[in-house]
Short mmCIF file of C-alpha atoms in Angstrom, two decimals:
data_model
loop_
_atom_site.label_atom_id
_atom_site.label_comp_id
_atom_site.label_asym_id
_atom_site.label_seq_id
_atom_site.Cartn_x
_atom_site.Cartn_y
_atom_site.Cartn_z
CA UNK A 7 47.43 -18.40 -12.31
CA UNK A 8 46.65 -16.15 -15.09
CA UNK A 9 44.01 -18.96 -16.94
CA UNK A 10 42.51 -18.88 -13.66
CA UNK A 11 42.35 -15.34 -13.39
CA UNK A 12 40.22 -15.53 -16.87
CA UNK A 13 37.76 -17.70 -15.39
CA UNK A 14 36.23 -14.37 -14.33
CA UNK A 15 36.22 -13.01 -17.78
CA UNK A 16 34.85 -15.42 -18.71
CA UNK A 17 31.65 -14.80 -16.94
CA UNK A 18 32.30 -11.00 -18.02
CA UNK A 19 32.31 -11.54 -21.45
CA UNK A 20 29.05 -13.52 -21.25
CA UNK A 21 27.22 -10.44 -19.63
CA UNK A 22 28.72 -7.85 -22.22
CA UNK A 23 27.31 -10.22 -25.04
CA UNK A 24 23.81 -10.20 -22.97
CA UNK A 25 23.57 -6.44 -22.90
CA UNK A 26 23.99 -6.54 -26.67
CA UNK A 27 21.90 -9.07 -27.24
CA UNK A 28 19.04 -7.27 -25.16
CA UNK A 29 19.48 -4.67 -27.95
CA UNK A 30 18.05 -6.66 -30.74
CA UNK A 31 14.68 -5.28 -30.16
CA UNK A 32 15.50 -1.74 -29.76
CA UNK A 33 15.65 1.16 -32.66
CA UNK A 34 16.55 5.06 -33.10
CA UNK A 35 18.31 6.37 -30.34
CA UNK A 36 17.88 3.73 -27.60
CA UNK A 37 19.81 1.36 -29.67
CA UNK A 38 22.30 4.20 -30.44
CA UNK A 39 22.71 4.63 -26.23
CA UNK A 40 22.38 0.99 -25.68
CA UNK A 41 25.45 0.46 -27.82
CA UNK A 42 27.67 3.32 -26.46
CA UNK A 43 26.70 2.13 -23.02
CA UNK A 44 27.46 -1.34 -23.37
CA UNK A 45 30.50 -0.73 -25.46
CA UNK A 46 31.78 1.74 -22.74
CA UNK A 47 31.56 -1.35 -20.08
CA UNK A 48 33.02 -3.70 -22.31
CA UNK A 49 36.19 -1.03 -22.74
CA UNK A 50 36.15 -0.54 -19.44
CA UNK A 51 36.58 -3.99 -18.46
CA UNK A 52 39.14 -4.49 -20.97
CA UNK A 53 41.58 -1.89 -20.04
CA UNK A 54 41.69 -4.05 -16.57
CA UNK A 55 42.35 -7.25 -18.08
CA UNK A 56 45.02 -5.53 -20.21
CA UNK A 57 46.95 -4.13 -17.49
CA UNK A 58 47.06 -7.45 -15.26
CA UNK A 59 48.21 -9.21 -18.66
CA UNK A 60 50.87 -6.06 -19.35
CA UNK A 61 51.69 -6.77 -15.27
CA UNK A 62 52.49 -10.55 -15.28
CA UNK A 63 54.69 -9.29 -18.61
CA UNK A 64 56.47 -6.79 -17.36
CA UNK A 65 56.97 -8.44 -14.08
CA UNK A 66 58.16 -11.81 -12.20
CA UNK A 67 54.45 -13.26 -11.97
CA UNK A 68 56.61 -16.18 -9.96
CA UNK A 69 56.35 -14.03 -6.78
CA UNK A 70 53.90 -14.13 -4.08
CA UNK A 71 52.89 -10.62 -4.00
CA UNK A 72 51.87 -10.51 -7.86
CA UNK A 73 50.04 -13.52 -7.34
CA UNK A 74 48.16 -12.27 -4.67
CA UNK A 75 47.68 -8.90 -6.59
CA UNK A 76 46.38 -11.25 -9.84
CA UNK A 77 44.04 -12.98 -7.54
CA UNK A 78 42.81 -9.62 -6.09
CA UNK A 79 41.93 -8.00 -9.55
CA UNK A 80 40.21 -11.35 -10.26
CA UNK A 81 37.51 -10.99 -7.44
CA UNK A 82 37.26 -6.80 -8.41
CA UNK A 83 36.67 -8.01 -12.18
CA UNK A 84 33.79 -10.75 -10.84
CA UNK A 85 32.16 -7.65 -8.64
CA UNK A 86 32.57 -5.59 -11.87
CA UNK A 87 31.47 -8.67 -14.21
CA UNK A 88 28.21 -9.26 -11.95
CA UNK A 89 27.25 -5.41 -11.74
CA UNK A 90 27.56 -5.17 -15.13
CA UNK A 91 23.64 -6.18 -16.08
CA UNK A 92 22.68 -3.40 -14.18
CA UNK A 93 26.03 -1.00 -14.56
CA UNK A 94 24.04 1.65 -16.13
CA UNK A 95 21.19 1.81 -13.36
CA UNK A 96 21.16 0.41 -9.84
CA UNK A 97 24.39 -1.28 -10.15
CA UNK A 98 26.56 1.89 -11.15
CA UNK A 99 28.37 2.01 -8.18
CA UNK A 100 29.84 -1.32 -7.19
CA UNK A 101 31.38 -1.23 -10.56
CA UNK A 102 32.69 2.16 -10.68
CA UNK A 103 34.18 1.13 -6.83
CA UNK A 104 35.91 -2.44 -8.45
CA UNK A 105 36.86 -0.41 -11.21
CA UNK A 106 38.67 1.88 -9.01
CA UNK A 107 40.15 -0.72 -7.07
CA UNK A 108 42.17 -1.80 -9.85
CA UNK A 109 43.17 1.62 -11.27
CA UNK A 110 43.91 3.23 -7.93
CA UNK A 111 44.97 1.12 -5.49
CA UNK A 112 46.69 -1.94 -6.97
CA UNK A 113 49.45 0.38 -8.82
CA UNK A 114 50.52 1.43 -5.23
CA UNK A 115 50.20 -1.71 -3.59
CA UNK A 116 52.68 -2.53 -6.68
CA UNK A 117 54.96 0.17 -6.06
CA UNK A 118 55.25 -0.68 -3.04
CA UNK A 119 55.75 -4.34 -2.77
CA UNK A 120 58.19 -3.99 -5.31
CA UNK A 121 59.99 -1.50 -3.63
CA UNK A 122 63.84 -1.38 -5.30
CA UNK A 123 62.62 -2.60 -8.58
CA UNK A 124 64.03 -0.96 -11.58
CA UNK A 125 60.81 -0.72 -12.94
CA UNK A 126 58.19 -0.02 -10.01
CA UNK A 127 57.70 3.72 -11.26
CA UNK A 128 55.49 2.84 -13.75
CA UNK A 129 53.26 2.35 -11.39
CA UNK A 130 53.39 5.46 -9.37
CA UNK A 131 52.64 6.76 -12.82
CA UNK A 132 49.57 5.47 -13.38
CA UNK A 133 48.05 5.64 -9.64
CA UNK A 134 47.63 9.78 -9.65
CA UNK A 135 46.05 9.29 -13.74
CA UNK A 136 43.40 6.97 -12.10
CA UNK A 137 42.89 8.93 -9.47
CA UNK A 138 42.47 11.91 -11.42
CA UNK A 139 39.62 10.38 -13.33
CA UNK A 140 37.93 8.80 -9.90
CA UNK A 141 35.97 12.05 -9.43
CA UNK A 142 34.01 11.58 -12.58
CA UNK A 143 33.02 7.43 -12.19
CA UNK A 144 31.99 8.29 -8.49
CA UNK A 145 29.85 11.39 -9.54
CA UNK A 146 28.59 9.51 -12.30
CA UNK A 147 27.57 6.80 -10.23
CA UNK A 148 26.26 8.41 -7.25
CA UNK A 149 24.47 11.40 -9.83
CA UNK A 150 21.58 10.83 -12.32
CA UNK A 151 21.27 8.58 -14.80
CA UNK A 152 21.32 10.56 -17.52
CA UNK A 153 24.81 12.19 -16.45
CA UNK A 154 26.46 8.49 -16.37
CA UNK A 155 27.40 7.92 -19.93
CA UNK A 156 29.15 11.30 -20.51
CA UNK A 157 30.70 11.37 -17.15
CA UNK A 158 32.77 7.47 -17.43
CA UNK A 159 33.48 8.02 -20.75
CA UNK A 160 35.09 11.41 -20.49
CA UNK A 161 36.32 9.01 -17.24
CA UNK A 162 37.44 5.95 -19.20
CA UNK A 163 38.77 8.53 -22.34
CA UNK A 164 41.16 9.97 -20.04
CA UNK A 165 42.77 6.34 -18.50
CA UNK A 166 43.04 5.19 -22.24
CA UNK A 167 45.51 8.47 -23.27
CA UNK A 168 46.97 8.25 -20.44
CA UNK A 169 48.59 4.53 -21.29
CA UNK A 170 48.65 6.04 -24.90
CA UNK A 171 50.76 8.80 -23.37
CA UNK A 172 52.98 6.82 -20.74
CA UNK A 173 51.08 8.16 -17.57
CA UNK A 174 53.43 11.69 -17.52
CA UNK A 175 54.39 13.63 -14.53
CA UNK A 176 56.02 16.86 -14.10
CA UNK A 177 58.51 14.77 -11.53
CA UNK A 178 58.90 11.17 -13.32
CA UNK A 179 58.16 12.52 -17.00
CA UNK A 180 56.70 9.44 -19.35
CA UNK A 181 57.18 5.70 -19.62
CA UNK A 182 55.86 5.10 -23.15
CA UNK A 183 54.38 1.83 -23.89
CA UNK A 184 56.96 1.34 -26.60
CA UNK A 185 59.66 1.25 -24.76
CA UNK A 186 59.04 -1.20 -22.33
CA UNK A 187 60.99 -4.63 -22.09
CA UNK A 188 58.35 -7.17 -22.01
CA UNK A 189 58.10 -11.04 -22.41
CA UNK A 190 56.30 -11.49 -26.07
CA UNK A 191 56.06 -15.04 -25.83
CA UNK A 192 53.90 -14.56 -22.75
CA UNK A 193 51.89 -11.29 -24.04
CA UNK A 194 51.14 -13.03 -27.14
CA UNK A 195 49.53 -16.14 -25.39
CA UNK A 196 47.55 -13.89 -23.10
CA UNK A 197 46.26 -11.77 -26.31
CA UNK A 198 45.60 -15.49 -28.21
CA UNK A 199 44.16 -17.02 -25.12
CA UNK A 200 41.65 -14.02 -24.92
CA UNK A 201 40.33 -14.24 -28.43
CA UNK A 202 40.13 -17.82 -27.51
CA UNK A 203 37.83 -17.02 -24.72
CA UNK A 204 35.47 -14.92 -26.48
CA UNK A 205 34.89 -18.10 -29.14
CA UNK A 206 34.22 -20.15 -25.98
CA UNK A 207 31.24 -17.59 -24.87
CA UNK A 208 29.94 -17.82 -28.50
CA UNK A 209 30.11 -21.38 -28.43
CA UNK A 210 28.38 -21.49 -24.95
CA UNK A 211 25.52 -19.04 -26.74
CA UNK A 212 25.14 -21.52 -29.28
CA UNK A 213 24.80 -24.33 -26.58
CA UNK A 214 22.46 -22.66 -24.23
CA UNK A 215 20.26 -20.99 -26.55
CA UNK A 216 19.71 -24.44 -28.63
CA UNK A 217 19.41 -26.06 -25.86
CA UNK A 218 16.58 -23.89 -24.29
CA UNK A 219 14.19 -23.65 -27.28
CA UNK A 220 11.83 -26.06 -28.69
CA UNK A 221 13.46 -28.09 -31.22
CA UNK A 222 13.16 -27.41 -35.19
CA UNK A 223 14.64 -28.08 -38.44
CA UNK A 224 15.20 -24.27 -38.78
CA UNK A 225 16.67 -23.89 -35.34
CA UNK A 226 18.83 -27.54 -36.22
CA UNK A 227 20.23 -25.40 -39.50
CA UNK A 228 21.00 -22.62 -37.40
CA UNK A 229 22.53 -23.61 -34.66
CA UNK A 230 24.57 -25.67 -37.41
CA UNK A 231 25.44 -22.69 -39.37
CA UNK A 232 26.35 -20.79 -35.92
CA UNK A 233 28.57 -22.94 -35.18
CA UNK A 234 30.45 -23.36 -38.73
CA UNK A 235 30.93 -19.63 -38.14
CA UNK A 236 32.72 -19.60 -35.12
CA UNK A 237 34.54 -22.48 -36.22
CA UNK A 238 35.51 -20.17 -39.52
CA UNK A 239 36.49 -17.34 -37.05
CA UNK A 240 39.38 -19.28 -35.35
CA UNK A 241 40.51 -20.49 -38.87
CA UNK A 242 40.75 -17.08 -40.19
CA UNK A 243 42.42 -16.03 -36.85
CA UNK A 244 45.27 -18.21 -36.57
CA UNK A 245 45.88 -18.56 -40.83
CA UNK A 246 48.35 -17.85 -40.66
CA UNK A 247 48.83 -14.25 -38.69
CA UNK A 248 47.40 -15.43 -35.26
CA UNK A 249 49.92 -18.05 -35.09
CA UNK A 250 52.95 -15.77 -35.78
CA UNK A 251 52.10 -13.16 -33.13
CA UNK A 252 54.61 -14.75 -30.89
CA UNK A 253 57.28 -14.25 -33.20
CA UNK A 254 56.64 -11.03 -34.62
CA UNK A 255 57.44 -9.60 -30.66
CA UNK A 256 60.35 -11.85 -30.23
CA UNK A 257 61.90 -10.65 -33.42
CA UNK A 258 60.57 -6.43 -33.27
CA UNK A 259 63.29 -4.50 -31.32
CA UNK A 260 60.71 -2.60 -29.60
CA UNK A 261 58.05 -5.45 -28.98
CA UNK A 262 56.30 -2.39 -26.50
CA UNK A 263 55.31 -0.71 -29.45
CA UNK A 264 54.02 -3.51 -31.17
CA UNK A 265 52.58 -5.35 -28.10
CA UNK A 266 50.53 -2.41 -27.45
CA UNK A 267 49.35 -2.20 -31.49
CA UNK A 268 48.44 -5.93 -31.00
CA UNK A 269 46.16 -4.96 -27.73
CA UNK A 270 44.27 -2.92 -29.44
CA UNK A 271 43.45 -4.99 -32.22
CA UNK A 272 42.60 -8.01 -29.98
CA UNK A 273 40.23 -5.52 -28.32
CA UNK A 274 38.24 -4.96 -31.41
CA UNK A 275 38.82 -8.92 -32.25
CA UNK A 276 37.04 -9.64 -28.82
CA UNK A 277 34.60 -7.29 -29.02
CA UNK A 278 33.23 -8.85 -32.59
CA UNK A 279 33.53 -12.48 -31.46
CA UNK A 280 31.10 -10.85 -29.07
CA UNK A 281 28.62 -8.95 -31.57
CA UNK A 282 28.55 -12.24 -33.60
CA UNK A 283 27.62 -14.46 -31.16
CA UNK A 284 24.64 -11.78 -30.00
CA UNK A 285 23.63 -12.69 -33.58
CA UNK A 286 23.65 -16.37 -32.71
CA UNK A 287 21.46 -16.35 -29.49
CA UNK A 288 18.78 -13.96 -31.98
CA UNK A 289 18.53 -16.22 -34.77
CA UNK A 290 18.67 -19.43 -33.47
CA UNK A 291 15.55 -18.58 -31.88
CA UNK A 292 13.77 -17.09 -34.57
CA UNK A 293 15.56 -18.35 -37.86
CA UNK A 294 12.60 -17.85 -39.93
CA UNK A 295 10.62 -14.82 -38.08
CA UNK A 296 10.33 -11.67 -39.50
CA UNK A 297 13.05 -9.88 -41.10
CA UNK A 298 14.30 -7.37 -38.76
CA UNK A 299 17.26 -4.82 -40.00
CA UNK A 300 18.55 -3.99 -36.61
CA UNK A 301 19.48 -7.64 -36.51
CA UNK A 302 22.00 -6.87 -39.01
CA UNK A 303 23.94 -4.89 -36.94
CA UNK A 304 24.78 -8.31 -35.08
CA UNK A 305 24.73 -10.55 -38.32
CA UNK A 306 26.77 -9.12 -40.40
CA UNK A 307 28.69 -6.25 -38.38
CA UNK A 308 29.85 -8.75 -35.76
CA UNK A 309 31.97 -10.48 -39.05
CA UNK A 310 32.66 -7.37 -40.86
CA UNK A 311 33.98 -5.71 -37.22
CA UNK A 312 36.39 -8.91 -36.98
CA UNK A 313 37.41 -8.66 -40.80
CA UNK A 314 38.74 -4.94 -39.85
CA UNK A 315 40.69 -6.30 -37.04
CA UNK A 316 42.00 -9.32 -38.69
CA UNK A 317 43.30 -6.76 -41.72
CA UNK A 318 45.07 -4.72 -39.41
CA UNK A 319 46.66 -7.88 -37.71
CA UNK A 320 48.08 -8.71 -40.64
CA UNK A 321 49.77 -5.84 -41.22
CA UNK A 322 51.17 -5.73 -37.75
CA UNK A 323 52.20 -9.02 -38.27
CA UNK A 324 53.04 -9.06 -41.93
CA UNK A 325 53.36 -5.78 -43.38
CA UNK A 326 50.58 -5.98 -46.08
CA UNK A 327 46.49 -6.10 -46.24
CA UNK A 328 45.30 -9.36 -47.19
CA UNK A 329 43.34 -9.18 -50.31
CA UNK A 330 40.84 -11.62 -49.41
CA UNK A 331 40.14 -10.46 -46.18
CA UNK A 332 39.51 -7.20 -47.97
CA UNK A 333 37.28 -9.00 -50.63
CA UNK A 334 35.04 -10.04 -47.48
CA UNK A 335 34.58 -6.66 -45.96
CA UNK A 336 33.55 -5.32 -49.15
CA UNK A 337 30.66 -8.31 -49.98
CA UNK A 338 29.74 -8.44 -46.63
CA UNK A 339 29.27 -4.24 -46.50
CA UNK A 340 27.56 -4.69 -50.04
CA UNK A 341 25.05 -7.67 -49.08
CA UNK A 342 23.20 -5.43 -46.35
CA UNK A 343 21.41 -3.73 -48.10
CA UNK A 344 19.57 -7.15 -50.11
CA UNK A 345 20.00 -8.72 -46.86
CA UNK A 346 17.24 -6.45 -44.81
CA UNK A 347 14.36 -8.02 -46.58
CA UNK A 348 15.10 -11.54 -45.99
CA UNK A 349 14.67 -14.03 -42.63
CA UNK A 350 17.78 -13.87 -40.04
CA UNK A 351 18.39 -17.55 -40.95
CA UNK A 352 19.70 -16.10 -44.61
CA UNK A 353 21.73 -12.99 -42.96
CA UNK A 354 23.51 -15.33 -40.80
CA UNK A 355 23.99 -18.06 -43.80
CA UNK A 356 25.31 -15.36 -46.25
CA UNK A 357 27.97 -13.96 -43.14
CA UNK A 358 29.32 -17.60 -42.93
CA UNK A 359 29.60 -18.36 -46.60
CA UNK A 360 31.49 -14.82 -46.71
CA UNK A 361 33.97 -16.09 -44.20
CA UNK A 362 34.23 -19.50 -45.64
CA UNK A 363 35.01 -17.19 -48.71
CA UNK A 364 37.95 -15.43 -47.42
CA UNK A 365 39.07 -18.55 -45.52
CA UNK A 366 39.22 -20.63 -48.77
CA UNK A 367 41.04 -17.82 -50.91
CA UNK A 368 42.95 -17.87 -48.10
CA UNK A 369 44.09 -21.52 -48.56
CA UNK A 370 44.69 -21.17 -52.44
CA UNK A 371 47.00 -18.54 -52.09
CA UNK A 372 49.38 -20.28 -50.20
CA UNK A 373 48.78 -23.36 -51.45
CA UNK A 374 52.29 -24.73 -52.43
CA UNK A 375 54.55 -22.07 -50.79
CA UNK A 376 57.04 -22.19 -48.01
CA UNK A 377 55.11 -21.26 -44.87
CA UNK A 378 55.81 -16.97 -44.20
CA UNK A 379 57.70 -15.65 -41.55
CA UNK A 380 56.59 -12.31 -39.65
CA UNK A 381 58.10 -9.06 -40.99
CA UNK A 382 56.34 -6.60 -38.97
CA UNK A 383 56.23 -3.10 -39.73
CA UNK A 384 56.10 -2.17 -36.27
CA UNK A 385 59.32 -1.65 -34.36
CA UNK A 386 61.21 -2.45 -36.98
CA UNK A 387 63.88 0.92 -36.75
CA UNK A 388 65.42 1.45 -33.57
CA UNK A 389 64.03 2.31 -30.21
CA UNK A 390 64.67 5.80 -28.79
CA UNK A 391 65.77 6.31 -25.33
CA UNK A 392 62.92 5.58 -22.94
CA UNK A 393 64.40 6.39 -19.91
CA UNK A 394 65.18 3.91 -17.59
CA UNK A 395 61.55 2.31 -17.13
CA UNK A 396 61.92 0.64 -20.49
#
């Protein structure tokens, strides 16, 4: 149920890479809005996929009625997935509406359907948030353009510290995140399966834009190179962090607090799988055109945004910073400023021999040791008392 769900994401995540990628001519302060606009969408529809994926963890996804509500936020994500080319102008309100859908309505269809069940107030919780917020999408939507940006992201602001915060009421109090009871095994697959997702859009970038061009041995190299890179994304990943998420939340004794630590950082892992591959569909078509520094942004932040993330994975999962993922960041942050001189074709060959970098230092340094087990930080001491929604 749940891979099927992602079928619409998948198609989401596609149009959040096109927006960027639509960027790569722009400078100053359209690029500056561009971002913060496209970014805001992207959050936006990643605070709905989190809560269906915090849903079929928290609850029996077995039964018919959170089936049907799974299938239900699936066809509001496609209306929100297919508005989202035109989110900012003449699409702004079927979005904001799907949006709302999901925020508003489906916690009380929850509550309700799972009427008796020791954990249904969570929902009630988050219903009058959402609708607290609905005022500002709708205004921005129906309003002027220019009033848009600052009205959903004071909008979208507000539903993010409200999760933070556990959706308080004067009558109900908080349910914080931390102290749920969830399934880790299943969160962690969802988070994995996500991140595996977004490599499958950058691969289908590669595909597509390769495929549409007019064949040469500069485009050959970098389609090549493109695709090392992605490859060199899921190495880094899983070695050996991404493969221990699933243990780190069986063994945390509050696997809320760290399940929500690891949603965030699969947020910013997803969104730069998604600036990198923007940086495939620009050079690929112009490997050897004229150095453009904006470009960079795409080239060479899209790895050094998903070097950040990995570092604080491995903390979560491990307690320490990786030295060689540290090693990256700092050559790739150093190379920019030789790199704005030269074709895209050497921006996105220096990003991938970075990577290969930290993926071979990687390798060495645990080259002849016993395989490490997780030791997360992160709900290691005691949980407090949650109340009884944990």
């Amino acid at each position: 149920m749940e891979l099927f769900f992602d079928l619409a994401f998948v198609f989401a995540l596609t149009r959040v890479s096109q927006r960027f990628a639509d960027l790569g001519n722009e400078a100053g302060w359209a690029l500056v809005t561009g971002l913060g606009r496209t970014l805001l969408l992207f959050l936006a529809l990643w605070l709905v996929w989190s809560h269906t994926t915090w849903i079929t963890s928290r609850y029996e996804p077995e039964r018919s009625m959170i089936q049907v509500i799974v299938v239900g936020t699936m066809f509001a994500s496609l209306v929100m997935a297919v508005a989202l080319p035109r989110a900012m102008e003449e699409r702004a309100l079927p979005f904001a509406v799907a949006y709302l859908v999901v925020m508003v309505i489906r916690p009380l269809v929850i509550a309700a359907a799972l009427r008796g069940h020791p954990r249904r107030r969570v929902a009630l919780r988050l219903a009058p948030w959402a609708a607290a917020t609905a005022p500002l999408w709708l205004v921005g939507a129906l309003g002027p353009d220019e009033l848009r940006l600052p009205l959903w992201a004071a909008a979208l602001a507000v539903d993010y510290l409200g999760w933070t915060l556990g959706w308080p009421l004067p009558w109900l109090g908080a349910a914080t995140v931390g102290g749920w009871r969830i399934a880790g095994e299943h969160l962690a697959e969802r988070h994995q399966q996500m991140f595996l997702i977004a490599l499958g859009e950058s691969i289908w970038v590669i595909g597509i834009i390769f495929s549409g061009v007019g064949y040469s041995a500069g485009r050959a190299a970098a389609f090549t190179v493109a695709f090392i890179t992605s490859v060199l994304l899921w190495r880094i990943y899983f070695y050996r962090a991404g493969l221990l998420l699933t243990q780190a939340l069986e063994r945390s004794r509050s696997p809320g607090r760290l399940g929500a630590a690891s949603q965030r950082t699969h947020a910013v892992l997803v969104l730069s799988v998604l600036v990198t591959a923007v940086s495939y569909e620009l050079v690929i078509g112009q490997p050897y055109g004229e150095a453009r520094p904006t470009w960079l942004l795409f080239v060479v932040g899209g790895p050094a945004l998903f070097l950040v993330a990995r570092l604080r994975l491995e903390y979560e999962i491990f307690g320490r910073v990786s030295r060689s993922q540290m090693i990256g960041l700092v050559v790739l942050l150093l190379a920019v400023a030789g790199l704005v001189r030269w074709p895209p074709m050497v921006g996105l060959s220096a990003a991938a021999g970075v990577l290969a970098l930290v993926a071979l230092l990687e390798a060495l340094r645990s080259r002849h040791r016993p395989l490490e087990e997780s030791a997360s930080p992160i709900g290691r001491e005691k949980p407090g008392n949650h109340g009884s929604e944990a």
